[in-house]
Amino acid sequence: MAAAKQIAQIRLPPLPSIKDIIRLYKLRALRELSQNFLMEPRLIDKIVRAAGNINNHVVCEVGPGPGGITRSIIKQAPRKIILIEKDPRFLPSLELLADACKDNVDVDIVTGDILKTNIAHFIPKDIKTGWNDPPPPVHLIGNLPFSVSTILMIRWLEMISRQEGPWELGRTRMTLTFQKEVAERMAARILDKQRCRLSVMCQSWCTVNYKFDISGDAFLPKPDVDVGVVTLTPLKHPIMNQPFKLVEKVVRQIFSMRQKYSLRGAETLFPEDSREEMVRRMYKMAEVDPVTRPFQIANGEFSRICDAYSEIIKKYPEFEKYDYRAPKKPKIPASNEEIILVE
């Protein structure tokens, strides 16, 4: 017991502050990479605490930058930290931290794009749990760049649906920052004005908890918006039973006309010559009122709509590849006499 207490109270040796690190290495946030440095230690600690107990757990931090959140993670005495950083300018400051805690915490620094990095490759396999068991001792934590946050979240949700990457080890939890509006959308429930495609996708595979806001004033440089901190835990039994791509297609099309009756967006799943008949059949099979608006449809109702769409494309396979956004093929005149040239 005494040993556990001692491990849980890691103290880093005296190090330059994050402000000094930024000055020392002449670092600046690059707007094209949507970089913003979180400078307030109290708020940094609050983000890490939102992840829950990480003592002796494996933590993957996405985009650590100069290492502000990394320091707070180290103090909680994890078993291992995996740092995924795309910008090589931050390597010296991260290597400084890795050296400072080398006797207590194993640190892997991976230079690469998180969108192209297989995180699972760096996580010890001995911590794997079953999908229906409590989540494994693995956490993803990150102050995500605004430019990739939604793309990354959708990609991770697809991996969760397939139990791949960090989720091949079990229901790995996430604690992430997003632009406040994006965070609100992720957590938005039925009838909420922020409810959108991202709300349905996130909530269909995860429990989403909006933890707290961080004012843009806490960042350097100050962004134009505030930030929301969200935790996500994969569901034991996802709401959606269909393949991820099918669900994303259906939900995207329905929300493409958010303020209209939901069947108007759903109609775009089918070619013009059959869409009225097919969309009404789909809604009848799903037992969903076609004149509800998209944000009035519950997650379970979306699941039934996806099930109905799946049944329809099994019967009419040609509808599966129909793309409403694809350019229409020009009609070919019956003869050259029908072509009118404008001089």
PDB file of N, CA, C and O in Angstrom, residues 209-271:
ATOM      1  N   ASN A 209     -19.956  12.345 -22.609  1.00  0.00           N
ATOM      2  CA  ASN A 209     -20.131  13.253 -21.476  1.00  0.00           C
ATOM      3  C   ASN A 209     -19.411  14.562 -21.738  1.00  0.00           C
ATOM      4  O   ASN A 209     -18.188  14.579 -21.921  1.00  0.00           O
ATOM      5  N   TYR A 210     -20.174  15.636 -21.779  1.00  0.00           N
ATOM      6  CA  TYR A 210     -19.588  16.979 -21.909  1.00  0.00           C
ATOM      7  C   TYR A 210     -19.177  17.401 -20.506  1.00  0.00           C
ATOM      8  O   TYR A 210     -20.018  17.635 -19.647  1.00  0.00           O
ATOM      9  N   LYS A 211     -17.878  17.535 -20.268  1.00  0.00           N
ATOM     10  CA  LYS A 211     -17.378  17.750 -18.907  1.00  0.00           C
ATOM     11  C   LYS A 211     -17.379  19.215 -18.496  1.00  0.00           C
ATOM     12  O   LYS A 211     -17.947  19.587 -17.491  1.00  0.00           O
ATOM     13  N   PHE A 212     -16.706  20.071 -19.276  1.00  0.00           N
ATOM     14  CA  PHE A 212     -16.641  21.487 -18.907  1.00  0.00           C
ATOM     15  C   PHE A 212     -16.090  22.305 -20.067  1.00  0.00           C
ATOM     16  O   PHE A 212     -15.574  21.748 -21.043  1.00  0.00           O
ATOM     17  N   ASP A 213     -16.220  23.625 -19.943  1.00  0.00           N
ATOM     18  CA  ASP A 213     -15.705  24.557 -20.945  1.00  0.00           C
ATOM     19  C   ASP A 213     -14.355  25.111 -20.507  1.00  0.00           C
ATOM     20  O   ASP A 213     -14.050  25.188 -19.310  1.00  0.00           O
ATOM     21  N   ILE A 214     -13.559  25.520 -21.481  1.00  0.00           N
ATOM     22  CA  ILE A 214     -12.325  26.264 -21.223  1.00  0.00           C
ATOM     23  C   ILE A 214     -12.380  27.523 -22.078  1.00  0.00           C
ATOM     24  O   ILE A 214     -12.585  27.448 -23.297  1.00  0.00           O
ATOM     25  N   SER A 215     -12.210  28.651 -21.447  1.00  0.00           N
ATOM     26  CA  SER A 215     -12.236  29.912 -22.189  1.00  0.00           C
ATOM     27  C   SER A 215     -11.061  29.989 -23.156  1.00  0.00           C
ATOM     28  O   SER A 215      -9.959  29.512 -22.861  1.00  0.00           O
ATOM     29  N   GLY A 216     -11.296  30.588 -24.301  1.00  0.00           N
ATOM     30  CA  GLY A 216     -10.220  30.781 -25.266  1.00  0.00           C
ATOM     31  C   GLY A 216      -9.075  31.602 -24.703  1.00  0.00           C
ATOM     32  O   GLY A 216      -7.940  31.510 -25.193  1.00  0.00           O
ATOM     33  N   ASP A 217      -9.337  32.382 -23.652  1.00  0.00           N
ATOM     34  CA  ASP A 217      -8.285  33.211 -23.030  1.00  0.00           C
ATOM     35  C   ASP A 217      -7.169  32.373 -22.416  1.00  0.00           C
ATOM     36  O   ASP A 217      -6.075  32.887 -22.160  1.00  0.00           O
ATOM     37  N   ALA A 218      -7.461  31.083 -22.154  1.00  0.00           N
ATOM     38  CA  ALA A 218      -6.455  30.219 -21.517  1.00  0.00           C
ATOM     39  C   ALA A 218      -5.426  29.699 -22.503  1.00  0.00           C
ATOM     40  O   ALA A 218      -4.462  29.045 -22.102  1.00  0.00           O
ATOM     41  N   PHE A 219      -5.617  29.982 -23.794  1.00  0.00           N
ATOM     42  CA  PHE A 219      -4.740  29.448 -24.829  1.00  0.00           C
ATOM     43  C   PHE A 219      -3.853  30.544 -25.417  1.00  0.00           C
ATOM     44  O   PHE A 219      -4.177  31.731 -25.376  1.00  0.00           O
ATOM     45  N   LEU A 220      -2.732  30.087 -25.964  1.00  0.00           N
ATOM     46  CA  LEU A 220      -1.823  30.986 -26.670  1.00  0.00           C
ATOM     47  C   LEU A 220      -1.537  30.391 -28.055  1.00  0.00           C
ATOM     48  O   LEU A 220      -1.047  29.270 -28.149  1.00  0.00           O
ATOM     49  N   PRO A 221      -1.842  31.103 -29.155  1.00  0.00           N
ATOM     50  CA  PRO A 221      -2.614  32.349 -29.191  1.00  0.00           C
ATOM     51  C   PRO A 221      -4.073  32.084 -28.880  1.00  0.00           C
ATOM     52  O   PRO A 221      -4.542  30.943 -28.983  1.00  0.00           O
ATOM     53  N   LYS A 222      -4.785  33.125 -28.501  1.00  0.00           N
ATOM     54  CA  LYS A 222      -6.189  32.997 -28.141  1.00  0.00           C
ATOM     55  C   LYS A 222      -7.015  32.663 -29.382  1.00  0.00           C
ATOM     56  O   LYS A 222      -7.017  33.406 -30.352  1.00  0.00           O
ATOM     57  N   PRO A 223      -7.727  31.523 -29.371  1.00  0.00           N
ATOM     58  CA  PRO A 223      -8.579  31.195 -30.524  1.00  0.00           C
ATOM     59  C   PRO A 223      -9.827  32.065 -30.534  1.00  0.00           C
ATOM     60  O   PRO A 223     -10.156  32.719 -29.531  1.00  0.00           O
ATOM     61  N   ASP A 224     -10.539  32.052 -31.632  1.00  0.00           N
ATOM     62  CA  ASP A 224     -11.761  32.854 -31.757  1.00  0.00           C
ATOM     63  C   ASP A 224     -12.930  32.242 -31.004  1.00  0.00           C
ATOM     64  O   ASP A 224     -13.982  32.875 -30.876  1.00  0.00           O
ATOM     65  N   VAL A 225     -12.770  31.018 -30.532  1.00  0.00           N
ATOM     66  CA  VAL A 225     -13.861  30.308 -29.866  1.00  0.00           C
ATOM     67  C   VAL A 225     -13.368  29.706 -28.555  1.00  0.00           C
ATOM     68  O   VAL A 225     -12.163  29.589 -28.318  1.00  0.00           O
ATOM     69  N   ASP A 226     -14.327  29.318 -27.708  1.00  0.00           N
ATOM     70  CA  ASP A 226     -13.991  28.588 -26.494  1.00  0.00           C
ATOM     71  C   ASP A 226     -13.867  27.096 -26.810  1.00  0.00           C
ATOM     72  O   ASP A 226     -14.167  26.657 -27.928  1.00  0.00           O
ATOM     73  N   VAL A 227     -13.440  26.338 -25.816  1.00  0.00           N
ATOM     74  CA  VAL A 227     -13.159  24.910 -26.008  1.00  0.00           C
ATOM     75  C   VAL A 227     -14.016  24.097 -25.048  1.00  0.00           C
ATOM     76  O   VAL A 227     -14.296  24.529 -23.921  1.00  0.00           O
ATOM     77  N   GLY A 228     -14.458  22.913 -25.494  1.00  0.00           N
ATOM     78  CA  GLY A 228     -15.194  21.996 -24.637  1.00  0.00           C
ATOM     79  C   GLY A 228     -14.407  20.713 -24.434  1.00  0.00           C
ATOM     80  O   GLY A 228     -13.764  20.221 -25.361  1.00  0.00           O
ATOM     81  N   VAL A 229     -14.453  20.185 -23.210  1.00  0.00           N
ATOM     82  CA  VAL A 229     -13.770  18.923 -22.886  1.00  0.00           C
ATOM     83  C   VAL A 229     -14.824  17.821 -22.812  1.00  0.00           C
ATOM     84  O   VAL A 229     -15.831  17.947 -22.111  1.00  0.00           O
ATOM     85  N   VAL A 230     -14.586  16.748 -23.559  1.00  0.00           N
ATOM     86  CA  VAL A 230     -15.556  15.657 -23.688  1.00  0.00           C
ATOM     87  C   VAL A 230     -14.885  14.328 -23.364  1.00  0.00           C
ATOM     88  O   VAL A 230     -13.745  14.093 -23.764  1.00  0.00           O
ATOM     89  N   THR A 231     -15.592  13.472 -22.646  1.00  0.00           N
ATOM     90  CA  THR A 231     -15.119  12.091 -22.463  1.00  0.00           C
ATOM     91  C   THR A 231     -16.055  11.157 -23.224  1.00  0.00           C
ATOM     92  O   THR A 231     -17.263  11.383 -23.276  1.00  0.00           O
ATOM     93  N   LEU A 232     -15.470  10.129 -23.816  1.00  0.00           N
ATOM     94  CA  LEU A 232     -16.246   9.139 -24.580  1.00  0.00           C
ATOM     95  C   LEU A 232     -15.826   7.740 -24.157  1.00  0.00           C
ATOM     96  O   LEU A 232     -14.631   7.434 -24.109  1.00  0.00           O
ATOM     97  N   THR A 233     -16.822   6.920 -23.851  1.00  0.00           N
ATOM     98  CA  THR A 233     -16.586   5.515 -23.510  1.00  0.00           C
ATOM     99  C   THR A 233     -17.402   4.648 -24.448  1.00  0.00           C
ATOM    100  O   THR A 233     -18.636   4.793 -24.515  1.00  0.00           O
ATOM    101  N   PRO A 234     -16.763   3.772 -25.224  1.00  0.00           N
ATOM    102  CA  PRO A 234     -17.523   2.919 -26.151  1.00  0.00           C
ATOM    103  C   PRO A 234     -18.596   2.099 -25.431  1.00  0.00           C
ATOM    104  O   PRO A 234     -18.389   1.623 -24.305  1.00  0.00           O
ATOM    105  N   LEU A 235     -19.739   1.970 -26.081  1.00  0.00           N
ATOM    106  CA  LEU A 235     -20.847   1.198 -25.528  1.00  0.00           C
ATOM    107  C   LEU A 235     -20.582  -0.305 -25.660  1.00  0.00           C
ATOM    108  O   LEU A 235     -20.000  -0.756 -26.642  1.00  0.00           O
ATOM    109  N   LYS A 236     -21.034  -1.052 -24.667  1.00  0.00           N
ATOM    110  CA  LYS A 236     -20.941  -2.518 -24.790  1.00  0.00           C
ATOM    111  C   LYS A 236     -21.760  -3.002 -25.981  1.00  0.00           C
ATOM    112  O   LYS A 236     -21.327  -3.863 -26.746  1.00  0.00           O
ATOM    113  N   HIS A 237     -22.948  -2.428 -26.111  1.00  0.00           N
ATOM    114  CA  HIS A 237     -23.858  -2.825 -27.184  1.00  0.00           C
ATOM    115  C   HIS A 237     -24.230  -1.576 -27.972  1.00  0.00           C
ATOM    116  O   HIS A 237     -25.112  -0.819 -27.557  1.00  0.00           O
ATOM    117  N   PRO A 238     -23.562  -1.324 -29.099  1.00  0.00           N
ATOM    118  CA  PRO A 238     -23.858  -0.123 -29.897  1.00  0.00           C
ATOM    119  C   PRO A 238     -25.319  -0.055 -30.299  1.00  0.00           C
ATOM    120  O   PRO A 238     -25.981  -1.085 -30.462  1.00  0.00           O
ATOM    121  N   ILE A 239     -25.827   1.148 -30.448  1.00  0.00           N
ATOM    122  CA  ILE A 239     -27.218   1.346 -30.860  1.00  0.00           C
ATOM    123  C   ILE A 239     -27.417   0.882 -32.300  1.00  0.00           C
ATOM    124  O   ILE A 239     -28.454   0.344 -32.651  1.00  0.00           O
ATOM    125  N   MET A 240     -26.395   1.105 -33.134  1.00  0.00           N
ATOM    126  CA  MET A 240     -26.492   0.743 -34.556  1.00  0.00           C
ATOM    127  C   MET A 240     -25.982  -0.673 -34.795  1.00  0.00           C
ATOM    128  O   MET A 240     -24.910  -1.037 -34.319  1.00  0.00           O
ATOM    129  N   ASN A 241     -26.739  -1.438 -35.572  1.00  0.00           N
ATOM    130  CA  ASN A 241     -26.336  -2.806 -35.884  1.00  0.00           C
ATOM    131  C   ASN A 241     -25.802  -2.947 -37.307  1.00  0.00           C
ATOM    132  O   ASN A 241     -25.376  -4.021 -37.704  1.00  0.00           O
ATOM    133  N   GLN A 242     -25.841  -1.852 -38.058  1.00  0.00           N
ATOM    134  CA  GLN A 242     -25.417  -1.886 -39.456  1.00  0.00           C
ATOM    135  C   GLN A 242     -23.965  -1.427 -39.593  1.00  0.00           C
ATOM    136  O   GLN A 242     -23.425  -0.782 -38.698  1.00  0.00           O
ATOM    137  N   PRO A 243     -23.316  -1.738 -40.736  1.00  0.00           N
ATOM    138  CA  PRO A 243     -21.938  -1.280 -40.961  1.00  0.00           C
ATOM    139  C   PRO A 243     -21.844   0.244 -40.866  1.00  0.00           C
ATOM    140  O   PRO A 243     -22.768   0.976 -41.232  1.00  0.00           O
ATOM    141  N   PHE A 244     -20.709   0.715 -40.406  1.00  0.00           N
ATOM    142  CA  PHE A 244     -20.509   2.136 -40.143  1.00  0.00           C
ATOM    143  C   PHE A 244     -20.783   2.993 -41.372  1.00  0.00           C
ATOM    144  O   PHE A 244     -21.460   4.023 -41.289  1.00  0.00           O
ATOM    145  N   LYS A 245     -20.259   2.584 -42.528  1.00  0.00           N
ATOM    146  CA  LYS A 245     -20.411   3.384 -43.744  1.00  0.00           C
ATOM    147  C   LYS A 245     -21.876   3.546 -44.123  1.00  0.00           C
ATOM    148  O   LYS A 245     -22.299   4.615 -44.585  1.00  0.00           O
ATOM    149  N   LEU A 246     -22.661   2.476 -43.960  1.00  0.00           N
ATOM    150  CA  LEU A 246     -24.081   2.559 -44.269  1.00  0.00           C
ATOM    151  C   LEU A 246     -24.761   3.551 -43.330  1.00  0.00           C
ATOM    152  O   LEU A 246     -25.552   4.400 -43.770  1.00  0.00           O
ATOM    153  N   VAL A 247     -24.470   3.448 -42.038  1.00  0.00           N
ATOM    154  CA  VAL A 247     -25.082   4.354 -41.058  1.00  0.00           C
ATOM    155  C   VAL A 247     -24.699   5.801 -41.361  1.00  0.00           C
ATOM    156  O   VAL A 247     -25.554   6.697 -41.367  1.00  0.00           O
ATOM    157  N   GLU A 248     -23.419   6.025 -41.626  1.00  0.00           N
ATOM    158  CA  GLU A 248     -22.962   7.388 -41.898  1.00  0.00           C
ATOM    159  C   GLU A 248     -23.677   7.961 -43.120  1.00  0.00           C
ATOM    160  O   GLU A 248     -24.080   9.130 -43.131  1.00  0.00           O
ATOM    161  N   LYS A 249     -23.853   7.150 -44.155  1.00  0.00           N
ATOM    162  CA  LYS A 249     -24.519   7.609 -45.371  1.00  0.00           C
ATOM    163  C   LYS A 249     -25.963   8.008 -45.094  1.00  0.00           C
ATOM    164  O   LYS A 249     -26.431   9.085 -45.496  1.00  0.00           O
ATOM    165  N   VAL A 250     -26.684   7.149 -44.392  1.00  0.00           N
ATOM    166  CA  VAL A 250     -28.095   7.413 -44.104  1.00  0.00           C
ATOM    167  C   VAL A 250     -28.256   8.657 -43.234  1.00  0.00           C
ATOM    168  O   VAL A 250     -29.060   9.548 -43.532  1.00  0.00           O
ATOM    169  N   VAL A 251     -27.478   8.730 -42.167  1.00  0.00           N
ATOM    170  CA  VAL A 251     -27.596   9.859 -41.235  1.00  0.00           C
ATOM    171  C   VAL A 251     -27.178  11.161 -41.916  1.00  0.00           C
ATOM    172  O   VAL A 251     -27.817  12.208 -41.736  1.00  0.00           O
ATOM    173  N   ARG A 252     -26.118  11.089 -42.712  1.00  0.00           N
ATOM    174  CA  ARG A 252     -25.650  12.293 -43.417  1.00  0.00           C
ATOM    175  C   ARG A 252     -26.727  12.832 -44.347  1.00  0.00           C
ATOM    176  O   ARG A 252     -26.994  14.033 -44.383  1.00  0.00           O
ATOM    177  N   GLN A 253     -27.356  11.947 -45.122  1.00  0.00           N
ATOM    178  CA  GLN A 253     -28.364  12.403 -46.077  1.00  0.00           C
ATOM    179  C   GLN A 253     -29.600  12.957 -45.375  1.00  0.00           C
ATOM    180  O   GLN A 253     -30.172  13.955 -45.815  1.00  0.00           O
ATOM    181  N   ILE A 254     -29.997  12.337 -44.298  1.00  0.00           N
ATOM    182  CA  ILE A 254     -31.177  12.835 -43.578  1.00  0.00           C
ATOM    183  C   ILE A 254     -30.914  14.221 -42.997  1.00  0.00           C
ATOM    184  O   ILE A 254     -31.771  15.107 -43.043  1.00  0.00           O
ATOM    185  N   PHE A 255     -29.712  14.437 -42.481  1.00  0.00           N
ATOM    186  CA  PHE A 255     -29.387  15.749 -41.902  1.00  0.00           C
ATOM    187  C   PHE A 255     -28.987  16.777 -42.959  1.00  0.00           C
ATOM    188  O   PHE A 255     -28.776  17.942 -42.631  1.00  0.00           O
ATOM    189  N   SER A 256     -28.897  16.360 -44.216  1.00  0.00           N
ATOM    190  CA  SER A 256     -28.510  17.312 -45.259  1.00  0.00           C
ATOM    191  C   SER A 256     -29.578  18.380 -45.481  1.00  0.00           C
ATOM    192  O   SER A 256     -29.305  19.436 -46.048  1.00  0.00           O
ATOM    193  N   MET A 257     -30.797  18.097 -45.023  1.00  0.00           N
ATOM    194  CA  MET A 257     -31.881  19.089 -45.084  1.00  0.00           C
ATOM    195  C   MET A 257     -32.473  19.203 -43.686  1.00  0.00           C
ATOM    196  O   MET A 257     -33.627  18.829 -43.434  1.00  0.00           O
ATOM    197  N   ARG A 258     -31.677  19.745 -42.777  1.00  0.00           N
ATOM    198  CA  ARG A 258     -31.966  19.698 -41.344  1.00  0.00           C
ATOM    199  C   ARG A 258     -33.289  20.336 -40.952  1.00  0.00           C
ATOM    200  O   ARG A 258     -33.975  19.867 -40.050  1.00  0.00           O
ATOM    201  N   GLN A 259     -33.642  21.442 -41.597  1.00  0.00           N
ATOM    202  CA  GLN A 259     -34.840  22.172 -41.199  1.00  0.00           C
ATOM    203  C   GLN A 259     -36.105  21.688 -41.896  1.00  0.00           C
ATOM    204  O   GLN A 259     -37.197  22.157 -41.599  1.00  0.00           O
ATOM    205  N   LYS A 260     -35.979  20.756 -42.835  1.00  0.00           N
ATOM    206  CA  LYS A 260     -37.141  20.232 -43.548  1.00  0.00           C
ATOM    207  C   LYS A 260     -37.568  18.913 -42.908  1.00  0.00           C
ATOM    208  O   LYS A 260     -36.877  18.353 -42.053  1.00  0.00           O
ATOM    209  N   TYR A 261     -38.718  18.405 -43.325  1.00  0.00           N
ATOM    210  CA  TYR A 261     -39.128  17.092 -42.863  1.00  0.00           C
ATOM    211  C   TYR A 261     -38.047  16.087 -43.228  1.00  0.00           C
ATOM    212  O   TYR A 261     -37.448  16.153 -44.305  1.00  0.00           O
ATOM    213  N   SER A 262     -37.803  15.133 -42.333  1.00  0.00           N
ATOM    214  CA  SER A 262     -36.656  14.238 -42.507  1.00  0.00           C
ATOM    215  C   SER A 262     -36.728  13.405 -43.789  1.00  0.00           C
ATOM    216  O   SER A 262     -35.698  13.029 -44.335  1.00  0.00           O
ATOM    217  N   LEU A 263     -37.941  13.139 -44.277  1.00  0.00           N
ATOM    218  CA  LEU A 263     -38.013  12.327 -45.490  1.00  0.00           C
ATOM    219  C   LEU A 263     -37.426  13.060 -46.693  1.00  0.00           C
ATOM    220  O   LEU A 263     -37.028  12.422 -47.674  1.00  0.00           O
ATOM    221  N   ARG A 264     -37.324  14.401 -46.642  1.00  0.00           N
ATOM    222  CA  ARG A 264     -36.758  15.140 -47.766  1.00  0.00           C
ATOM    223  C   ARG A 264     -35.276  14.821 -47.935  1.00  0.00           C
ATOM    224  O   ARG A 264     -34.793  14.617 -49.056  1.00  0.00           O
ATOM    225  N   GLY A 265     -34.534  14.763 -46.844  1.00  0.00           N
ATOM    226  CA  GLY A 265     -33.134  14.358 -46.934  1.00  0.00           C
ATOM    227  C   GLY A 265     -33.007  12.886 -47.256  1.00  0.00           C
ATOM    228  O   GLY A 265     -32.157  12.471 -48.045  1.00  0.00           O
ATOM    229  N   ALA A 266     -33.892  12.072 -46.658  1.00  0.00           N
ATOM    230  CA  ALA A 266     -33.845  10.623 -46.883  1.00  0.00           C
ATOM    231  C   ALA A 266     -34.128  10.263 -48.332  1.00  0.00           C
ATOM    232  O   ALA A 266     -33.621   9.254 -48.842  1.00  0.00           O
ATOM    233  N   GLU A 267     -34.918  11.078 -49.011  1.00  0.00           N
ATOM    234  CA  GLU A 267     -35.225  10.811 -50.419  1.00  0.00           C
ATOM    235  C   GLU A 267     -33.964  10.757 -51.276  1.00  0.00           C
ATOM    236  O   GLU A 267     -33.917  10.044 -52.281  1.00  0.00           O
ATOM    237  N   THR A 268     -32.940  11.500 -50.874  1.00  0.00           N
ATOM    238  CA  THR A 268     -31.718  11.562 -51.680  1.00  0.00           C
ATOM    239  C   THR A 268     -30.903  10.275 -51.603  1.00  0.00           C
ATOM    240  O   THR A 268     -29.865  10.158 -52.254  1.00  0.00           O
ATOM    241  N   LEU A 269     -31.379   9.311 -50.836  1.00  0.00           N
ATOM    242  CA  LEU A 269     -30.739   7.991 -50.825  1.00  0.00           C
ATOM    243  C   LEU A 269     -31.116   7.174 -52.065  1.00  0.00           C
ATOM    244  O   LEU A 269     -30.484   6.162 -52.351  1.00  0.00           O
ATOM    245  N   PHE A 270     -32.133   7.637 -52.776  1.00  0.00           N
ATOM    246  CA  PHE A 270     -32.671   6.856 -53.884  1.00  0.00           C
ATOM    247  C   PHE A 270     -32.722   7.688 -55.164  1.00  0.00           C
ATOM    248  O   PHE A 270     -32.865   8.911 -55.114  1.00  0.00           O
ATOM    249  N   PRO A 271     -32.647   7.040 -56.340  1.00  0.00           N
ATOM    250  CA  PRO A 271     -32.767   7.752 -57.615  1.00  0.00           C
ATOM    251  C   PRO A 271     -34.138   8.428 -57.736  1.00  0.00           C
ATOM    252  O   PRO A 271     -35.120   7.990 -57.136  1.00  0.00           O
TER     253      PRO A 271
END
